[in-house]
């Protein structure tokens, strides 16, 4: 059975209760549980977590699925803290080194990950409409989420050895939420990517 680790990084702060990303995480876990072909582990960054147990979840998983909102064009601080602390704890298990050797220190940076052969998928939620990324002269200057704001996140996952599965982004979730329609489209996305897991 394939092993899937689902992370809910929807943070509770101020007016945000983190409910949307919790819902998306539940959709994901439900989809894979219902197939009967996957084992699922789950982390909610709002709950207490044990660093060594979180490291072992990354090591255990064949696929890691991240669900995160984007706040001020970055990961929420609680999710960033989770990554910083878990990955630091995971030295020698999640990554071994930065990949370089002293004999040639200018080459092979980013090749010292320990999770090669495993994959990850990213979902994000945005207040911004999709058109802010696609229309000329709009805010993101036609840079996609993956090639723009989340480029560093993808490089982080490559650094630890993970291969990327096509991302899924939820747009305009504050002013124009379409949850039922979004669920249908998202589950179709999971169906599409499932053969590649």
PDB file of C-alpha atoms in Angstrom:
ATOM      1  CA  UNK A   1       0.000   0.000   0.000  1.00  0.00           C
ATOM      2  CA  UNK A   2       1.198   3.508  -0.801  1.00  0.00           C
ATOM      3  CA  UNK A   3       1.761   5.740   2.222  1.00  0.00           C
ATOM      4  CA  UNK A   4       0.481   9.315   2.166  1.00  0.00           C
ATOM      5  CA  UNK A   5       1.289  12.021   4.696  1.00  0.00           C
ATOM      6  CA  UNK A   6      -1.216  14.909   4.680  1.00  0.00           C
ATOM      7  CA  UNK A   7      -0.259  18.202   6.349  1.00  0.00           C
ATOM      8  CA  UNK A   8      -2.883  20.798   7.227  1.00  0.00           C
ATOM      9  CA  UNK A   9      -1.036  24.116   7.511  1.00  0.00           C
ATOM     10  CA  UNK A  10      -4.187  26.229   7.721  1.00  0.00           C
ATOM     11  CA  UNK A  11      -3.322  28.352  10.707  1.00  0.00           C
ATOM     12  CA  UNK A  12      -5.665  29.817  13.297  1.00  0.00           C
ATOM     13  CA  UNK A  13      -4.961  33.509  13.778  1.00  0.00           C
ATOM     14  CA  UNK A  14      -7.198  36.568  14.016  1.00  0.00           C
ATOM     15  CA  UNK A  15     -10.179  36.188  11.720  1.00  0.00           C
ATOM     16  CA  UNK A  16      -8.760  32.996  10.199  1.00  0.00           C
ATOM     17  CA  UNK A  17      -9.903  29.786  11.822  1.00  0.00           C
ATOM     18  CA  UNK A  18      -7.952  27.646   9.373  1.00  0.00           C
ATOM     19  CA  UNK A  19     -11.169  25.877   8.444  1.00  0.00           C
ATOM     20  CA  UNK A  20     -10.767  25.899   4.654  1.00  0.00           C
ATOM     21  CA  UNK A  21      -7.405  24.138   4.647  1.00  0.00           C
ATOM     22  CA  UNK A  22      -8.678  21.714   7.285  1.00  0.00           C
ATOM     23  CA  UNK A  23     -11.586  20.936   4.943  1.00  0.00           C
ATOM     24  CA  UNK A  24      -9.208  20.431   2.008  1.00  0.00           C
ATOM     25  CA  UNK A  25      -7.048  18.124   4.120  1.00  0.00           C
ATOM     26  CA  UNK A  26     -10.157  16.133   5.038  1.00  0.00           C
ATOM     27  CA  UNK A  27     -11.146  15.855   1.360  1.00  0.00           C
ATOM     28  CA  UNK A  28      -7.672  14.550   0.550  1.00  0.00           C
ATOM     29  CA  UNK A  29      -7.540  12.030   3.391  1.00  0.00           C
ATOM     30  CA  UNK A  30     -11.091  10.883   2.609  1.00  0.00           C
ATOM     31  CA  UNK A  31     -10.348  10.402  -1.075  1.00  0.00           C
ATOM     32  CA  UNK A  32      -7.347   8.172  -0.434  1.00  0.00           C
ATOM     33  CA  UNK A  33      -8.894   6.299   2.516  1.00  0.00           C
ATOM     34  CA  UNK A  34     -11.992   5.467   0.468  1.00  0.00           C
ATOM     35  CA  UNK A  35      -9.911   3.812  -2.245  1.00  0.00           C
ATOM     36  CA  UNK A  36      -8.603   1.274   0.277  1.00  0.00           C
ATOM     37  CA  UNK A  37      -5.190   1.308  -1.391  1.00  0.00           C
ATOM     38  CA  UNK A  38      -3.416   3.863   0.798  1.00  0.00           C
ATOM     39  CA  UNK A  39      -2.236   4.289   4.356  1.00  0.00           C
ATOM     40  CA  UNK A  40      -2.694   7.833   5.656  1.00  0.00           C
ATOM     41  CA  UNK A  41      -0.901   9.818   8.348  1.00  0.00           C
ATOM     42  CA  UNK A  42      -1.966  13.347   9.196  1.00  0.00           C
ATOM     43  CA  UNK A  43      -0.589  16.424  10.926  1.00  0.00           C
ATOM     44  CA  UNK A  44      -2.418  19.629  11.811  1.00  0.00           C
ATOM     45  CA  UNK A  45       0.164  22.314  12.608  1.00  0.00           C
ATOM     46  CA  UNK A  46      -2.267  23.875  15.104  1.00  0.00           C
ATOM     47  CA  UNK A  47      -2.021  20.808  17.327  1.00  0.00           C
ATOM     48  CA  UNK A  48       0.950  19.896  19.462  1.00  0.00           C
ATOM     49  CA  UNK A  49       3.436  17.788  17.584  1.00  0.00           C
ATOM     50  CA  UNK A  50       6.541  15.836  18.464  1.00  0.00           C
ATOM     51  CA  UNK A  51       9.520  16.713  16.254  1.00  0.00           C
ATOM     52  CA  UNK A  52      10.974  13.212  16.002  1.00  0.00           C
ATOM     53  CA  UNK A  53       7.517  11.777  15.182  1.00  0.00           C
ATOM     54  CA  UNK A  54       7.078  14.361  12.427  1.00  0.00           C
ATOM     55  CA  UNK A  55      10.484  13.476  10.987  1.00  0.00           C
ATOM     56  CA  UNK A  56       9.454   9.824  10.915  1.00  0.00           C
ATOM     57  CA  UNK A  57       6.262  10.728   9.015  1.00  0.00           C
ATOM     58  CA  UNK A  58       8.358  12.311   6.261  1.00  0.00           C
ATOM     59  CA  UNK A  59      10.648   9.266   6.189  1.00  0.00           C
ATOM     60  CA  UNK A  60       7.644   6.880   6.199  1.00  0.00           C
ATOM     61  CA  UNK A  61       5.679   8.556   3.401  1.00  0.00           C
ATOM     62  CA  UNK A  62       5.741   7.786  -0.296  1.00  0.00           C
ATOM     63  CA  UNK A  63       3.830  11.023  -0.934  1.00  0.00           C
ATOM     64  CA  UNK A  64       3.541  14.207   1.157  1.00  0.00           C
ATOM     65  CA  UNK A  65       0.559  16.462   0.477  1.00  0.00           C
ATOM     66  CA  UNK A  66       0.773  20.004   1.823  1.00  0.00           C
ATOM     67  CA  UNK A  67      -2.326  22.184   2.298  1.00  0.00           C
ATOM     68  CA  UNK A  68      -1.492  25.797   3.091  1.00  0.00           C
ATOM     69  CA  UNK A  69      -2.983  29.252   2.854  1.00  0.00           C
ATOM     70  CA  UNK A  70      -0.764  32.024   1.562  1.00  0.00           C
ATOM     71  CA  UNK A  71      -0.533  35.041   3.879  1.00  0.00           C
ATOM     72  CA  UNK A  72       1.166  38.152   2.632  1.00  0.00           C
ATOM     73  CA  UNK A  73       2.628  36.167  -0.270  1.00  0.00           C
ATOM     74  CA  UNK A  74       4.341  33.633   1.993  1.00  0.00           C
ATOM     75  CA  UNK A  75       3.684  30.590   4.138  1.00  0.00           C
ATOM     76  CA  UNK A  76       1.945  31.332   7.459  1.00  0.00           C
ATOM     77  CA  UNK A  77       4.492  31.691  10.250  1.00  0.00           C
ATOM     78  CA  UNK A  78       3.276  28.551  12.055  1.00  0.00           C
ATOM     79  CA  UNK A  79       3.867  26.423   8.984  1.00  0.00           C
ATOM     80  CA  UNK A  80       7.283  27.977   8.389  1.00  0.00           C
ATOM     81  CA  UNK A  81       8.167  27.254  12.010  1.00  0.00           C
ATOM     82  CA  UNK A  82       6.995  23.651  11.576  1.00  0.00           C
ATOM     83  CA  UNK A  83       9.217  23.199   8.511  1.00  0.00           C
ATOM     84  CA  UNK A  84      12.223  24.868  10.133  1.00  0.00           C
ATOM     85  CA  UNK A  85      11.976  22.803  13.282  1.00  0.00           C
ATOM     86  CA  UNK A  86      11.096  19.439  11.695  1.00  0.00           C
ATOM     87  CA  UNK A  87      13.671  19.672   8.919  1.00  0.00           C
ATOM     88  CA  UNK A  88      16.385  20.718  11.386  1.00  0.00           C
ATOM     89  CA  UNK A  89      15.447  17.755  13.574  1.00  0.00           C
ATOM     90  CA  UNK A  90      15.545  15.571  10.445  1.00  0.00           C
ATOM     91  CA  UNK A  91      19.208  16.121   9.615  1.00  0.00           C
ATOM     92  CA  UNK A  92      20.570  12.740   8.471  1.00  0.00           C
ATOM     93  CA  UNK A  93      17.001  11.471   7.896  1.00  0.00           C
ATOM     94  CA  UNK A  94      15.285  14.104   5.729  1.00  0.00           C
ATOM     95  CA  UNK A  95      18.520  15.472   4.291  1.00  0.00           C
ATOM     96  CA  UNK A  96      22.168  14.518   4.749  1.00  0.00           C
ATOM     97  CA  UNK A  97      23.973  17.608   3.481  1.00  0.00           C
ATOM     98  CA  UNK A  98      23.640  20.339   0.889  1.00  0.00           C
ATOM     99  CA  UNK A  99      25.205  17.912  -1.609  1.00  0.00           C
ATOM    100  CA  UNK A 100      28.520  19.651  -2.191  1.00  0.00           C
ATOM    101  CA  UNK A 101      31.957  18.137  -1.619  1.00  0.00           C
ATOM    102  CA  UNK A 102      34.995  20.069  -0.419  1.00  0.00           C
ATOM    103  CA  UNK A 103      36.912  18.983  -3.528  1.00  0.00           C
ATOM    104  CA  UNK A 104      34.490  20.973  -5.708  1.00  0.00           C
ATOM    105  CA  UNK A 105      32.449  23.286  -3.454  1.00  0.00           C
ATOM    106  CA  UNK A 106      30.777  25.212  -6.279  1.00  0.00           C
ATOM    107  CA  UNK A 107      28.930  22.181  -7.714  1.00  0.00           C
ATOM    108  CA  UNK A 108      26.024  19.906  -6.768  1.00  0.00           C
ATOM    109  CA  UNK A 109      24.352  22.235  -4.272  1.00  0.00           C
ATOM    110  CA  UNK A 110      20.889  20.934  -3.394  1.00  0.00           C
ATOM    111  CA  UNK A 111      21.603  17.260  -4.040  1.00  0.00           C
ATOM    112  CA  UNK A 112      22.020  16.021  -0.464  1.00  0.00           C
ATOM    113  CA  UNK A 113      18.400  15.129   0.242  1.00  0.00           C
ATOM    114  CA  UNK A 114      17.527  11.780   1.810  1.00  0.00           C
ATOM    115  CA  UNK A 115      13.983  11.404   0.438  1.00  0.00           C
ATOM    116  CA  UNK A 116      14.751  10.531  -3.192  1.00  0.00           C
ATOM    117  CA  UNK A 117      12.152   8.359  -4.895  1.00  0.00           C
ATOM    118  CA  UNK A 118       9.312  10.049  -3.003  1.00  0.00           C
ATOM    119  CA  UNK A 119       6.896  12.726  -4.148  1.00  0.00           C
ATOM    120  CA  UNK A 120       4.949  15.722  -2.894  1.00  0.00           C
ATOM    121  CA  UNK A 121       1.958  17.783  -3.906  1.00  0.00           C
ATOM    122  CA  UNK A 122       1.152  21.348  -2.888  1.00  0.00           C
ATOM    123  CA  UNK A 123      -2.237  22.993  -2.554  1.00  0.00           C
ATOM    124  CA  UNK A 124      -2.572  26.671  -1.694  1.00  0.00           C
ATOM    125  CA  UNK A 125      -5.489  28.956  -0.913  1.00  0.00           C
ATOM    126  CA  UNK A 126      -5.539  32.591  -2.019  1.00  0.00           C
ATOM    127  CA  UNK A 127      -7.619  35.693  -1.584  1.00  0.00           C
ATOM    128  CA  UNK A 128      -6.281  36.743  -5.022  1.00  0.00           C
ATOM    129  CA  UNK A 129      -8.312  35.799  -8.107  1.00  0.00           C
ATOM    130  CA  UNK A 130      -6.668  33.518 -10.641  1.00  0.00           C
ATOM    131  CA  UNK A 131      -6.635  36.381 -13.129  1.00  0.00           C
ATOM    132  CA  UNK A 132      -4.142  38.265 -10.926  1.00  0.00           C
ATOM    133  CA  UNK A 133      -1.618  35.642 -12.059  1.00  0.00           C
ATOM    134  CA  UNK A 134      -2.613  35.294 -15.704  1.00  0.00           C
ATOM    135  CA  UNK A 135      -3.555  38.716 -17.125  1.00  0.00           C
ATOM    136  CA  UNK A 136      -0.894  41.061 -18.417  1.00  0.00           C
ATOM    137  CA  UNK A 137      -0.326  44.094 -16.162  1.00  0.00           C
ATOM    138  CA  UNK A 138      -2.121  42.457 -13.227  1.00  0.00           C
ATOM    139  CA  UNK A 139      -0.421  42.089  -9.855  1.00  0.00           C
ATOM    140  CA  UNK A 140       1.693  38.932 -10.357  1.00  0.00           C
ATOM    141  CA  UNK A 141       2.888  39.936 -13.859  1.00  0.00           C
ATOM    142  CA  UNK A 142       1.853  36.613 -15.393  1.00  0.00           C
ATOM    143  CA  UNK A 143       3.979  34.542 -13.016  1.00  0.00           C
ATOM    144  CA  UNK A 144       2.142  31.425 -11.881  1.00  0.00           C
ATOM    145  CA  UNK A 145       1.886  30.499  -8.214  1.00  0.00           C
ATOM    146  CA  UNK A 146       4.444  27.707  -8.708  1.00  0.00           C
ATOM    147  CA  UNK A 147       6.954  29.759 -10.700  1.00  0.00           C
ATOM    148  CA  UNK A 148       6.467  32.897  -8.608  1.00  0.00           C
ATOM    149  CA  UNK A 149       5.537  33.037  -4.927  1.00  0.00           C
ATOM    150  CA  UNK A 150       5.984  29.290  -4.292  1.00  0.00           C
ATOM    151  CA  UNK A 151       9.225  28.807  -6.250  1.00  0.00           C
ATOM    152  CA  UNK A 152      11.285  28.647  -3.045  1.00  0.00           C
ATOM    153  CA  UNK A 153       8.895  26.121  -1.511  1.00  0.00           C
ATOM    154  CA  UNK A 154       9.343  23.833  -4.501  1.00  0.00           C
ATOM    155  CA  UNK A 155      13.127  24.208  -4.317  1.00  0.00           C
ATOM    156  CA  UNK A 156      12.990  23.290  -0.625  1.00  0.00           C
ATOM    157  CA  UNK A 157      11.263  20.027  -1.491  1.00  0.00           C
ATOM    158  CA  UNK A 158      13.747  19.300  -4.259  1.00  0.00           C
ATOM    159  CA  UNK A 159      16.557  19.967  -1.765  1.00  0.00           C
ATOM    160  CA  UNK A 160      15.331  17.114   0.459  1.00  0.00           C
ATOM    161  CA  UNK A 161      14.983  14.810  -2.552  1.00  0.00           C
ATOM    162  CA  UNK A 162      11.251  14.946  -3.302  1.00  0.00           C
ATOM    163  CA  UNK A 163       9.807  14.995  -6.821  1.00  0.00           C
ATOM    164  CA  UNK A 164       6.917  17.325  -7.569  1.00  0.00           C
ATOM    165  CA  UNK A 165       3.392  16.262  -8.496  1.00  0.00           C
ATOM    166  CA  UNK A 166       1.219  18.899 -10.195  1.00  0.00           C
ATOM    167  CA  UNK A 167       0.014  21.492  -7.671  1.00  0.00           C
ATOM    168  CA  UNK A 168      -3.554  22.663  -7.150  1.00  0.00           C
ATOM    169  CA  UNK A 169      -4.435  26.222  -6.151  1.00  0.00           C
ATOM    170  CA  UNK A 170      -7.716  27.617  -4.813  1.00  0.00           C
ATOM    171  CA  UNK A 171      -8.227  31.261  -5.789  1.00  0.00           C
ATOM    172  CA  UNK A 172     -10.485  34.063  -4.559  1.00  0.00           C
ATOM    173  CA  UNK A 173     -11.521  32.141  -1.458  1.00  0.00           C
ATOM    174  CA  UNK A 174     -12.551  35.246   0.513  1.00  0.00           C
ATOM    175  CA  UNK A 175     -14.590  37.327  -1.924  1.00  0.00           C
ATOM    176  CA  UNK A 176     -15.808  34.640  -4.284  1.00  0.00           C
ATOM    177  CA  UNK A 177     -15.738  31.242  -2.552  1.00  0.00           C
ATOM    178  CA  UNK A 178     -17.148  28.355  -4.561  1.00  0.00           C
ATOM    179  CA  UNK A 179     -16.517  25.447  -2.258  1.00  0.00           C
ATOM    180  CA  UNK A 180     -18.811  22.837  -3.820  1.00  0.00           C
ATOM    181  CA  UNK A 181     -17.493  23.552  -7.306  1.00  0.00           C
ATOM    182  CA  UNK A 182     -13.925  23.622  -5.970  1.00  0.00           C
ATOM    183  CA  UNK A 183     -14.379  20.234  -4.318  1.00  0.00           C
ATOM    184  CA  UNK A 184     -15.534  18.667  -7.575  1.00  0.00           C
ATOM    185  CA  UNK A 185     -12.573  20.097  -9.498  1.00  0.00           C
ATOM    186  CA  UNK A 186     -10.097  19.183  -6.762  1.00  0.00           C
ATOM    187  CA  UNK A 187     -11.260  15.570  -6.555  1.00  0.00           C
ATOM    188  CA  UNK A 188     -10.867  15.338 -10.333  1.00  0.00           C
ATOM    189  CA  UNK A 189      -7.326  16.609  -9.887  1.00  0.00           C
ATOM    190  CA  UNK A 190      -6.660  13.830  -7.359  1.00  0.00           C
ATOM    191  CA  UNK A 191      -8.068  11.275  -9.815  1.00  0.00           C
ATOM    192  CA  UNK A 192      -5.755  12.635 -12.503  1.00  0.00           C
ATOM    193  CA  UNK A 193      -2.593  12.492 -10.387  1.00  0.00           C
ATOM    194  CA  UNK A 194      -3.328   9.175  -8.632  1.00  0.00           C
ATOM    195  CA  UNK A 195      -1.800   6.973 -11.384  1.00  0.00           C
ATOM    196  CA  UNK A 196       1.503   8.853 -11.008  1.00  0.00           C
ATOM    197  CA  UNK A 197       1.762   8.209  -7.281  1.00  0.00           C
TER     198      UNK A 197
END
